[in-house]
Coordinates of C-alpha atoms and ligand atoms in Angstrom, one line a residue:
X1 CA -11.6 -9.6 -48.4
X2 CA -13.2 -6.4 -48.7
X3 CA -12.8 -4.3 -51.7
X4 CA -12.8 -0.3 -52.4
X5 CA -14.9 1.2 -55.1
X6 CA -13.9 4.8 -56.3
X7 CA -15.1 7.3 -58.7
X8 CA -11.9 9.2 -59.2
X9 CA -12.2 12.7 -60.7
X10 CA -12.9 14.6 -57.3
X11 CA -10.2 17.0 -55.2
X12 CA -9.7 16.6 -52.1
X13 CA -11.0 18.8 -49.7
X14 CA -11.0 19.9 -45.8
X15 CA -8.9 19.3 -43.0
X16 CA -7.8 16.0 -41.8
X17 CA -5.9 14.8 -38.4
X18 CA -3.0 12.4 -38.6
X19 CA -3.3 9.0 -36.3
X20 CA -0.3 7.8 -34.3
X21 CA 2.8 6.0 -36.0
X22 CA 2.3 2.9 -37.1
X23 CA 5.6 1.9 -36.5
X24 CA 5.9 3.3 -33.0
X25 CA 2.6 1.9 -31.8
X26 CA 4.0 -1.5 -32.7
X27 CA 7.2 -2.0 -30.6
X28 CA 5.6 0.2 -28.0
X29 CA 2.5 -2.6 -27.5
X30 CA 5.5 -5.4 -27.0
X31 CA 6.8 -3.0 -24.4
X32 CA 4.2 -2.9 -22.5
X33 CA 5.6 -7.0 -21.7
X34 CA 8.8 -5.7 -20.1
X35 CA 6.1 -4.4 -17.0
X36 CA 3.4 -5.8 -14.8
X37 CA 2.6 -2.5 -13.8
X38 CA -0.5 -0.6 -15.7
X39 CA 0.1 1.1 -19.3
X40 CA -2.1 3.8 -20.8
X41 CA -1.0 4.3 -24.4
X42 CA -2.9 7.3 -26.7
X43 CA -2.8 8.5 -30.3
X44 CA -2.7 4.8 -31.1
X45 CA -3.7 4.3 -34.6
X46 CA -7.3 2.3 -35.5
X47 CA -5.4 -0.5 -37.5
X48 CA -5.4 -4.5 -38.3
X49 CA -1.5 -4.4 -37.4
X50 CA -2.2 -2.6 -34.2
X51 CA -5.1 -5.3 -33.2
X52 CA -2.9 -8.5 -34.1
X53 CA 0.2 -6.7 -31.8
X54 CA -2.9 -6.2 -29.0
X55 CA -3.8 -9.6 -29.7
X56 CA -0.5 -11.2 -29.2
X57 CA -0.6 -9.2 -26.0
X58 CA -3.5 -11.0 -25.2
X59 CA -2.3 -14.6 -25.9
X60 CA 0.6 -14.0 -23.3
X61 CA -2.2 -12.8 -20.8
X62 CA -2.4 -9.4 -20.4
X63 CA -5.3 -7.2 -20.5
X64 CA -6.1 -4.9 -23.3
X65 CA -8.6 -2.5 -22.4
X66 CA -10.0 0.2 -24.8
X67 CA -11.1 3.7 -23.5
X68 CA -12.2 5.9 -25.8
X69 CA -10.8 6.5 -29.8
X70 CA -6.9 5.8 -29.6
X71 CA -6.8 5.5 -26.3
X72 CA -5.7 1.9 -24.3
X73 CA -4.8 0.6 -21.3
X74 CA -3.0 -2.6 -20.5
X75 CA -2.7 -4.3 -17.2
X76 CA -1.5 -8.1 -15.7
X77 CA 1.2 -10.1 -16.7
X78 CA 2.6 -11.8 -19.5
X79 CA 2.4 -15.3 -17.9
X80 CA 4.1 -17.1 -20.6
X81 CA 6.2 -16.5 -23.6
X82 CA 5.3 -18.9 -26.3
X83 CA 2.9 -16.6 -28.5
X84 CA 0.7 -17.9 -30.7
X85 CA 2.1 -18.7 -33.9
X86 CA -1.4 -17.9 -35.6
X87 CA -1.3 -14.5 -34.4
X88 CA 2.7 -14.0 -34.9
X89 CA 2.3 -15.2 -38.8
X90 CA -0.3 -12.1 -38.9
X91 CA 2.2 -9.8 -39.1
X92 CA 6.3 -8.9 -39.4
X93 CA 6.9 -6.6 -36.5
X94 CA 5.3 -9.7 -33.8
X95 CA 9.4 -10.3 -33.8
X96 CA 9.3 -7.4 -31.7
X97 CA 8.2 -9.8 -29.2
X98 CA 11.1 -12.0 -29.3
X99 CA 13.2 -8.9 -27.3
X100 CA 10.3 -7.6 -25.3
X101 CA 10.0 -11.7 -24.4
X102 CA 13.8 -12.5 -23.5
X103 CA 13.6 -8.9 -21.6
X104 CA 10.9 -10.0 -19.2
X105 CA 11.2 -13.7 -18.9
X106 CA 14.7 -14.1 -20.0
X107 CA 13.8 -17.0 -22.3
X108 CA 10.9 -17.0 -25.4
X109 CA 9.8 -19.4 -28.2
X110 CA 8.3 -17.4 -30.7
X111 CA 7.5 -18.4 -34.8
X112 CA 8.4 -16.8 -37.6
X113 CA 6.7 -13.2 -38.3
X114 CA 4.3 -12.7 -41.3
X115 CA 4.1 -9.2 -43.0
X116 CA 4.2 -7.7 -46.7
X117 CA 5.5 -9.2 -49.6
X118 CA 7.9 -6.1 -50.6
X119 CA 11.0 -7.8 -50.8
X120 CA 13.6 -10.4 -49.0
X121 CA 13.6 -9.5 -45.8
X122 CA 15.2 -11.8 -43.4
X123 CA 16.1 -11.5 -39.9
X124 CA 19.9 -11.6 -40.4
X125 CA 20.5 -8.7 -38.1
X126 CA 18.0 -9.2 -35.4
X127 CA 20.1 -13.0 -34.7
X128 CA 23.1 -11.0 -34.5
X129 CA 21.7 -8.5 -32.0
X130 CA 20.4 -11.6 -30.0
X131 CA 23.9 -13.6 -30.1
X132 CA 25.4 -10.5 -29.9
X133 CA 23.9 -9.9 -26.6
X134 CA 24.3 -13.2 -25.1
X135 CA 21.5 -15.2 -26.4
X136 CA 20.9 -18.4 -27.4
X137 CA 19.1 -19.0 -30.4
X138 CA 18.2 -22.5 -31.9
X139 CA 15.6 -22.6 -35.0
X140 CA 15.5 -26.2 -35.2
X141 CA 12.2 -26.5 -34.6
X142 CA 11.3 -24.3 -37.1
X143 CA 10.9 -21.7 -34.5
X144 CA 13.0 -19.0 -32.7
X145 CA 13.6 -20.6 -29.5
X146 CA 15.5 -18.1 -27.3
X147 CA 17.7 -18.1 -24.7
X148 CA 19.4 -15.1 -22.7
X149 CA 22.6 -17.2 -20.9
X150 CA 24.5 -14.6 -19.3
X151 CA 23.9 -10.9 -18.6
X152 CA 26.5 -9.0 -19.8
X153 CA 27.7 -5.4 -21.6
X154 CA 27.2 -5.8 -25.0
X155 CA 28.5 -3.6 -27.9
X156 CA 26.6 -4.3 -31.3
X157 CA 27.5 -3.2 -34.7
X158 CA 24.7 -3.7 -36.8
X159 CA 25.3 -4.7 -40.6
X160 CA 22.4 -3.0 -41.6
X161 CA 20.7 -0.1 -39.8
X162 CA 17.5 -2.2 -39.4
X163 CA 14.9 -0.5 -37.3
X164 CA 13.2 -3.3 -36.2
X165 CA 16.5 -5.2 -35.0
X166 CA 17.2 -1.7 -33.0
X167 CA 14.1 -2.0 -31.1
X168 CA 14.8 -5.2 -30.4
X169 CA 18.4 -4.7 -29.3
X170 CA 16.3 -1.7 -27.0
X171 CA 13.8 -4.0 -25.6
X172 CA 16.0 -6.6 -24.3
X173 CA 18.8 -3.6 -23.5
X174 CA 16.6 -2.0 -21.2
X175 CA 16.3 -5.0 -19.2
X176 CA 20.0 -6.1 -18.3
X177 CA 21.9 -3.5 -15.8
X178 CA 24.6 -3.8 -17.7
X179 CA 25.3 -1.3 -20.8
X180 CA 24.4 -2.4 -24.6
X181 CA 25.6 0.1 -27.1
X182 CA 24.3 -0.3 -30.6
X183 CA 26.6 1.3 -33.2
X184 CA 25.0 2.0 -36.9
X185 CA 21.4 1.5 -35.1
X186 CA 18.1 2.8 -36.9
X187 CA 17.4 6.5 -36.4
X188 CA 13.7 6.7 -37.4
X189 CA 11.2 8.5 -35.4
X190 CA 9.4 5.8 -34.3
X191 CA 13.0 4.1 -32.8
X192 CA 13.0 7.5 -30.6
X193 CA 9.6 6.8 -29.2
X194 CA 10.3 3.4 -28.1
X195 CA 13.3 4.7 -26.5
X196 CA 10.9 7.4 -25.1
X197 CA 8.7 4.8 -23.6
X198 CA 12.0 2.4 -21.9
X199 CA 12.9 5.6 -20.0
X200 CA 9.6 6.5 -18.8
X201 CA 9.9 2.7 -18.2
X202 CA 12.8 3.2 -16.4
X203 CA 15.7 2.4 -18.5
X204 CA 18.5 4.7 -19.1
X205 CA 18.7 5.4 -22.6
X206 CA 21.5 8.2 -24.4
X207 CA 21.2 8.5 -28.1
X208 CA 18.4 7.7 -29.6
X209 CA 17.0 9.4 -32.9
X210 CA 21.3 9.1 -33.7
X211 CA 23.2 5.9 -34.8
X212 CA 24.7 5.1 -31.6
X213 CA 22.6 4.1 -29.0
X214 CA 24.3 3.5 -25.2
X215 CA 21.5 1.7 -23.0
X216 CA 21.9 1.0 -19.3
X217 CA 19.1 -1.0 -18.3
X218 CA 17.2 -1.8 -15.3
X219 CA 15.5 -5.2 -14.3
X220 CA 12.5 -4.2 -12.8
X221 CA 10.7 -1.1 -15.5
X222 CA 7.5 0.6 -14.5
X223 CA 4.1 1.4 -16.4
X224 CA 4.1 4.3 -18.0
X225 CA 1.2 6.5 -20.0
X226 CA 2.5 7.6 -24.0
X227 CA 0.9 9.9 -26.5
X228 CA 2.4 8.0 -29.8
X229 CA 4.1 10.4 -31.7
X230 CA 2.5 11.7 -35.2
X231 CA 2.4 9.2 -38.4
X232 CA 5.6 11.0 -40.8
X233 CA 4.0 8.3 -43.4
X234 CA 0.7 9.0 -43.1
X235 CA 0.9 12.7 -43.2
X236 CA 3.4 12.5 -46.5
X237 CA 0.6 10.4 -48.0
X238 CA -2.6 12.7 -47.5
X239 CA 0.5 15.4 -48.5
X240 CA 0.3 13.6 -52.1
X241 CA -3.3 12.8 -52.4
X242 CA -3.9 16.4 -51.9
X243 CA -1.3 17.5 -55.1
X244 CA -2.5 14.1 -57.2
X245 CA -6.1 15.1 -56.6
X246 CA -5.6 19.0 -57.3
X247 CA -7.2 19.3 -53.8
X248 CA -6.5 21.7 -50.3
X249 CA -5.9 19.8 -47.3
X250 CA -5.4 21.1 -44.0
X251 CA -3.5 18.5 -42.7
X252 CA -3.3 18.6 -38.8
X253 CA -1.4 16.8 -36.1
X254 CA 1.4 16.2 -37.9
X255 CA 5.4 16.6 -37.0
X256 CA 7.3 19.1 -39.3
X257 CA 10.7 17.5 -38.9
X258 CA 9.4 14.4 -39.7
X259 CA 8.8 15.9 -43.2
X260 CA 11.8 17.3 -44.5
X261 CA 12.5 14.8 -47.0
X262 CA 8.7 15.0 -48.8
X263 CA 8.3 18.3 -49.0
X264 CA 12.1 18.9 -50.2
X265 CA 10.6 17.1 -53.5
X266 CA 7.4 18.2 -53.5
X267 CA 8.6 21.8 -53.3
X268 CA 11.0 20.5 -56.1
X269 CA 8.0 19.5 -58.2
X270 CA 6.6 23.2 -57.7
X271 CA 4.1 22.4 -55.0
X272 CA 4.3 24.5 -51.9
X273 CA 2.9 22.9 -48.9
X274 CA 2.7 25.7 -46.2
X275 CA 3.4 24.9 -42.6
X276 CA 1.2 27.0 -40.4
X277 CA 3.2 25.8 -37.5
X278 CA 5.2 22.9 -36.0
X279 CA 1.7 20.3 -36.4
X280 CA 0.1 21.5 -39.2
X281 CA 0.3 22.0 -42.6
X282 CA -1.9 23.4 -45.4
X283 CA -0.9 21.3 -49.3
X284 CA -3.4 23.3 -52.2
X285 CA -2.4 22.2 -56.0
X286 CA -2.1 25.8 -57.1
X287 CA 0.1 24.6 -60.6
X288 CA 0.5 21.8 -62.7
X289 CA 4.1 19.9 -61.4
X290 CA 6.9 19.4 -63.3
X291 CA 9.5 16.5 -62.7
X292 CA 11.9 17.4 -59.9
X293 CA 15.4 18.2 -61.1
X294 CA 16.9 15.2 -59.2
X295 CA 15.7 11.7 -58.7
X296 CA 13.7 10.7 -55.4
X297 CA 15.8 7.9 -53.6
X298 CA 15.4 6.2 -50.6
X299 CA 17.5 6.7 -47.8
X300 CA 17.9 5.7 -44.3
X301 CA 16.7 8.0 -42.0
X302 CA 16.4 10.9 -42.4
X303 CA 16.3 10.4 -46.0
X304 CA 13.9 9.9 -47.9
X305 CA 11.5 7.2 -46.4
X306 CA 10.8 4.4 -48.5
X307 CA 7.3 3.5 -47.2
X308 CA 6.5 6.4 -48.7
X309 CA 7.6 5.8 -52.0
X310 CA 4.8 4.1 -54.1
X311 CA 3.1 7.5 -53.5
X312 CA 5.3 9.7 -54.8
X313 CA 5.8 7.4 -57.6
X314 CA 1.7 8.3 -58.1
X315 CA 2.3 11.9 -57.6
X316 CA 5.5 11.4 -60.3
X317 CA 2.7 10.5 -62.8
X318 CA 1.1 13.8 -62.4
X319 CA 4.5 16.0 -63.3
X320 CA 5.7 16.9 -66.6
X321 CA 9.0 15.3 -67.3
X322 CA 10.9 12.2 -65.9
X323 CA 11.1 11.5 -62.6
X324 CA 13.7 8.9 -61.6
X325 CA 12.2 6.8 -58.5
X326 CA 14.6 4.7 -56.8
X327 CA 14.1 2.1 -54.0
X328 CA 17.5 0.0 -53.7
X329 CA 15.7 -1.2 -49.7
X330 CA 12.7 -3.8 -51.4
X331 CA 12.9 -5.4 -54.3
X332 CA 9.8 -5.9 -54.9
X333 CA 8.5 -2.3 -54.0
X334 CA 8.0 -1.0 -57.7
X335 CA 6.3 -3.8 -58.8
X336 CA 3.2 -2.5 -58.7
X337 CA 3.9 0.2 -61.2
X338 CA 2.5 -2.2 -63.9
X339 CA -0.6 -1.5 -62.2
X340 CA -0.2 2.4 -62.6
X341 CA 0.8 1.9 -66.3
X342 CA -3.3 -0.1 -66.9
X343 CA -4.0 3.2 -65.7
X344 CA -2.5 4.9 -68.4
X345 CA 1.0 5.7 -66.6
X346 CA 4.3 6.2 -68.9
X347 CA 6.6 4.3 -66.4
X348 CA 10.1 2.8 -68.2
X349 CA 10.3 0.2 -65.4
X350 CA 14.1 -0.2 -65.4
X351 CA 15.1 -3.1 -63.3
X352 CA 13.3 -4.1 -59.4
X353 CA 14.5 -0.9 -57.4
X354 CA 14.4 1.6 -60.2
X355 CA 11.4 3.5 -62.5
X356 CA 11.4 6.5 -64.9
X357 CA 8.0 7.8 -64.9
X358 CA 7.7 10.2 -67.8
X359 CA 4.7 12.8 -66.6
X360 CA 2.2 14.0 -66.7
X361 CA -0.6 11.5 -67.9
X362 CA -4.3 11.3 -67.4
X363 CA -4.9 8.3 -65.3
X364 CA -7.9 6.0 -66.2
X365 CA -10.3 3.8 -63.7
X366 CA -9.0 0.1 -63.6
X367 CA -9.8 -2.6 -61.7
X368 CA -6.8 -3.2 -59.7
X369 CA -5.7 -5.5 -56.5
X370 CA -4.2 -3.7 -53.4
X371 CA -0.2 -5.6 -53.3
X372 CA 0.9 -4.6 -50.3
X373 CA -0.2 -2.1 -47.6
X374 CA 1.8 1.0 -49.4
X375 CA 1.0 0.0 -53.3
X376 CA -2.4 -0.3 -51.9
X377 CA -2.8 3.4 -50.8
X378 CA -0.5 4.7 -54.1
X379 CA -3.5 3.1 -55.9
X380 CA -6.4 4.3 -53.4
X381 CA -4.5 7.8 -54.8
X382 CA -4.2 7.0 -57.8
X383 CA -8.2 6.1 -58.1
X384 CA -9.2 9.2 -56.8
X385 CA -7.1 11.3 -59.4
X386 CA -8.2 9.2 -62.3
X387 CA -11.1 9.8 -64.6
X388 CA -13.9 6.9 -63.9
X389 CA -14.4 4.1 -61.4
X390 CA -11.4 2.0 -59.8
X391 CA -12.1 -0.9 -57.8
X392 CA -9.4 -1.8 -55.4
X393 CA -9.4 -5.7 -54.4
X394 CA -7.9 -6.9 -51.3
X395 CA -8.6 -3.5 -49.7
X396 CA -8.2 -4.8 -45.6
X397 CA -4.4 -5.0 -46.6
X398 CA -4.8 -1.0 -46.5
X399 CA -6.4 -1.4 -42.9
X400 CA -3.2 -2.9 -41.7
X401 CA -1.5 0.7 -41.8
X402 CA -4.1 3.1 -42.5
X403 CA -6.9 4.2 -40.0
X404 CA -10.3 4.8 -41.2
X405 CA -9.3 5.0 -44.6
X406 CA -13.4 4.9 -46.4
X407 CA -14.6 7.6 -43.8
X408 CA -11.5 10.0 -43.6
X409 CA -11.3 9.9 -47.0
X410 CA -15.1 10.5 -47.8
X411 CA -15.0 13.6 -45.4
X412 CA -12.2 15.4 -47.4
X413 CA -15.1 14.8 -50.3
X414 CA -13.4 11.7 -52.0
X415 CA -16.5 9.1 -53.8
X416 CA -15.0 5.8 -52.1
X417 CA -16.8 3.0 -50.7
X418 CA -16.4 -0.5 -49.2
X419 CA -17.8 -3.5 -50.7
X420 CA -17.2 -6.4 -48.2
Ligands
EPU501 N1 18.4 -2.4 -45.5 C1 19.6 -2.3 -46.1 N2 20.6 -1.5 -45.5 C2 20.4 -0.9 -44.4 C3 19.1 -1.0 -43.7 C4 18.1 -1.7 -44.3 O1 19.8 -2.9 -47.1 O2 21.3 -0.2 -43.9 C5 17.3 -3.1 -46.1 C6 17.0 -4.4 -45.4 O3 17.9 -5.5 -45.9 C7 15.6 -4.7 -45.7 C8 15.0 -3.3 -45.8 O4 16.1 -2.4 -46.0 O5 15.4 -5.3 -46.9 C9 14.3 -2.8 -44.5 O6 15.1 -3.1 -43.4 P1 14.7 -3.0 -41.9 O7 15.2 -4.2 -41.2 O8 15.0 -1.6 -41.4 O9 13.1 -3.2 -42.0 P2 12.1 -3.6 -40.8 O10 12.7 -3.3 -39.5 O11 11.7 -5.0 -41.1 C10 10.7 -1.4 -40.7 C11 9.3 -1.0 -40.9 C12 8.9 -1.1 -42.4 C13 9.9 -0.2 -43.1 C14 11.3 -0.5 -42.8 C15 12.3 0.4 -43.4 C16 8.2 -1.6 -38.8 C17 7.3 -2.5 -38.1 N3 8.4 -1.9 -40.1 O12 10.8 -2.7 -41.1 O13 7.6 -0.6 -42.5 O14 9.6 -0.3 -44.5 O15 11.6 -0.5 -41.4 O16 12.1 1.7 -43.0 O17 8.8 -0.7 -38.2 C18 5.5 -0.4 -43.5 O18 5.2 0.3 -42.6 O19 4.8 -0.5 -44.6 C19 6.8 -1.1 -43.5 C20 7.0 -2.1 -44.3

């Protein structure tokens, strides 16, 4: 496991280009099973999670071929559907497969999926999608061993608005010529580029990017070429490593309407990011924050995204006043707030979705331990504001989510390295 070293102390500086969604690349790599024809995906982000989905791709037999930077294309077949479990255990969204799977071959076997340790998260939702639209599921083995039975319309009602149960509901959907309509389904921008990608495919899809998605599939779906749409989460992040670090970023290839939410508080907080147009925006610390008049919660899209809250709960530390932070998704999300109070952080923590940080206080260099992929980079920022040196262990979870994060960072003028 690698680890970060950083000398905190230094803004943030220059311009920086947002990778592709993290959470559209993935279900858009299981896709890519649905076809035998050729794929060409771009903008996809430099990640771990993105390799283990490629990787998966691989164990089924399909070709992944890189390009250039961000750039792939993906050929054959998927000539069996019994991934890995190795590979699936890597990471959550390799349940993705299970739909793209029962979509091309109609039956899969696939093991339980790995992922962060932010909370329970079980797959509730994604069963009832799959019985829901005709499939057979039997975990005795102490796998998912799938079965679609019958083709036929399906109406879903999902309990929760789950966006990885949505995009499987989509992948399998797009497949049967029947219609699926998913009621209360996942509206995140990521959802909408899958759903992108099945009509390029072929499918015919009205409705997605609202809750109620109506799907009439098609059997036999072409290749397709996709430019990934912009990371919301990775572009809120550098947003709040620019204020925490009293830096100017030119932030660039971003998604304005993906960041309603973000700069809503941050302009709450007395920031004022300035969007030069539709991609780009410009955040320069020009005050010292106060606490925003209302308390940040998570909602579902488009409310206030909860990957990105152990950031803003960093950037809370550096505004005057409290700042109620509340994540009622994962209960373990806050945990990590014990780190930020080492630091020198006044956080009341209040119970497992809920924090007062009391602002603004003068972080200190700790030696700390990366959590989970979004703790980990509210701590990279929270290193870089501090005074001294940090030292971040188990640093690759960071990789999982965020591209190039030692170089990118060291080009806006941050002192971080990587000690493997
Ligand atoms: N939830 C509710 N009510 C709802 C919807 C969700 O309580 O109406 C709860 C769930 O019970 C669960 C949590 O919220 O505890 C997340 O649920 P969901 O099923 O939507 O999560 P997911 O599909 O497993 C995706 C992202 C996560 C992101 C969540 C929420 C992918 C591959 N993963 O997970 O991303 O946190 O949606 O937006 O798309 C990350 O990128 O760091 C990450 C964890």
């Amino acid at each position: 496991m690698s680890k970060f070293i950083i000398k905190g102390g230094t803004p943030l500086k220059g311009e920086i280009t947002i990778s592709g969604n993290k959470n559209a690349a993935l279900p858009i790599i299981a896709a890519t099973v649905l076809t035998d024809e050729d794929c060409t995906l771009t903008n996809v982000p430099d990640i771990l999670d993105v390799k283990a989905m490629f990787n998966i791709l691989e164990n089924l037999g399909k070709t992944v071929t890189k390009k250039e930077q961000g750039v792939f294309h993906i050929s054959g077949a998927a000539s069996h559907s019994n991934p890995s479990p190795d590979l699936v255990e890597r990471l959550r969204a390799s349940i993705l497969y299970l739909g793209a799977l029962l979509g091309r071959h109609r039956a899969a076997t696939i093991a339980p999926p790995g992922g962060c340790v932010i909370g329970k998260r079980g797959l509730d939702v994604h069963v009832d999608v799959f019985c829901g639209m005709g499939v057979s599921l039997d975990f005795s083995g102490g796998s998912y061993a799938a079965t679609l039975k019958k083709e036929k319309p399906s109406k879903l009602f999902l309990q929760e608005a789950s966006v990885t149960a949505t995009e499987n509901a989509l992948l399998l959907a797009a497949t049967i010529d029947q219609e699926t309509i998913i009621d209360n389904a996942a509206c995140e921008p990521h959802v909408k580029d899958l759903a992108d990608v099945l009509i390029k495919m072929g499918a015919n899809i009205q409705g997605a990017g609202s809750n109620r998605i109506v799907i009439k599939g098609n059997k036999t779906l072409s290749g397709f070429s996709h430019d990934i749409v912009a990371d919301n989460i990775e572009a809120g992040t550098f947003m709040v490593a620019a204020l925490c670090t009293q830096g100017d970023i030119l932030i660039r290839n971003i998604r304005k309407e993906h960041l309603f939410m973000p700069t809503f508080f941050m302009k709450l907080m007395g920031a004022e990011p300035e969007f030069i147009d539709e991609k780009t925006v410009r955040v320069k610390y020009q005050k010292p924050l106060t606490a925003p008049s209302r308390k940040i919660q998570v909602g579902l899209w488009p409310g206030f995204p909860t990957d990105l809250m152990s950031p803003m709960v960093v950037l809370a530390t550096q505004a005057q006043g409290a700042t109620l932070c509340h994540d009622w998704m994962f209960e373990s999300r806050m945990f990590f707030c014990d780190k930020l109070v080492g630091m020198g952080a006044n956080i009341t923590i209040c119970d497992p979705h809920r924090v007062i940080v009391n602002g603004a206080s003068s972080l200190k260099g700790q030696h700390l331990s990366s959590p989970d992929l979004r703790a980990g980079i509210a701590l990279v920022i929270a290193a870089m504001s501090a005074e001294g040196e940090s030292t971040i262990d188990n640093a690759d979870i960071i990789d999982r989510g965020y591209e190039r994060v030692v170089p990118r960072l060291q080009a806006l003028g941050a002192n971080i390295e990587r000690v493997e």
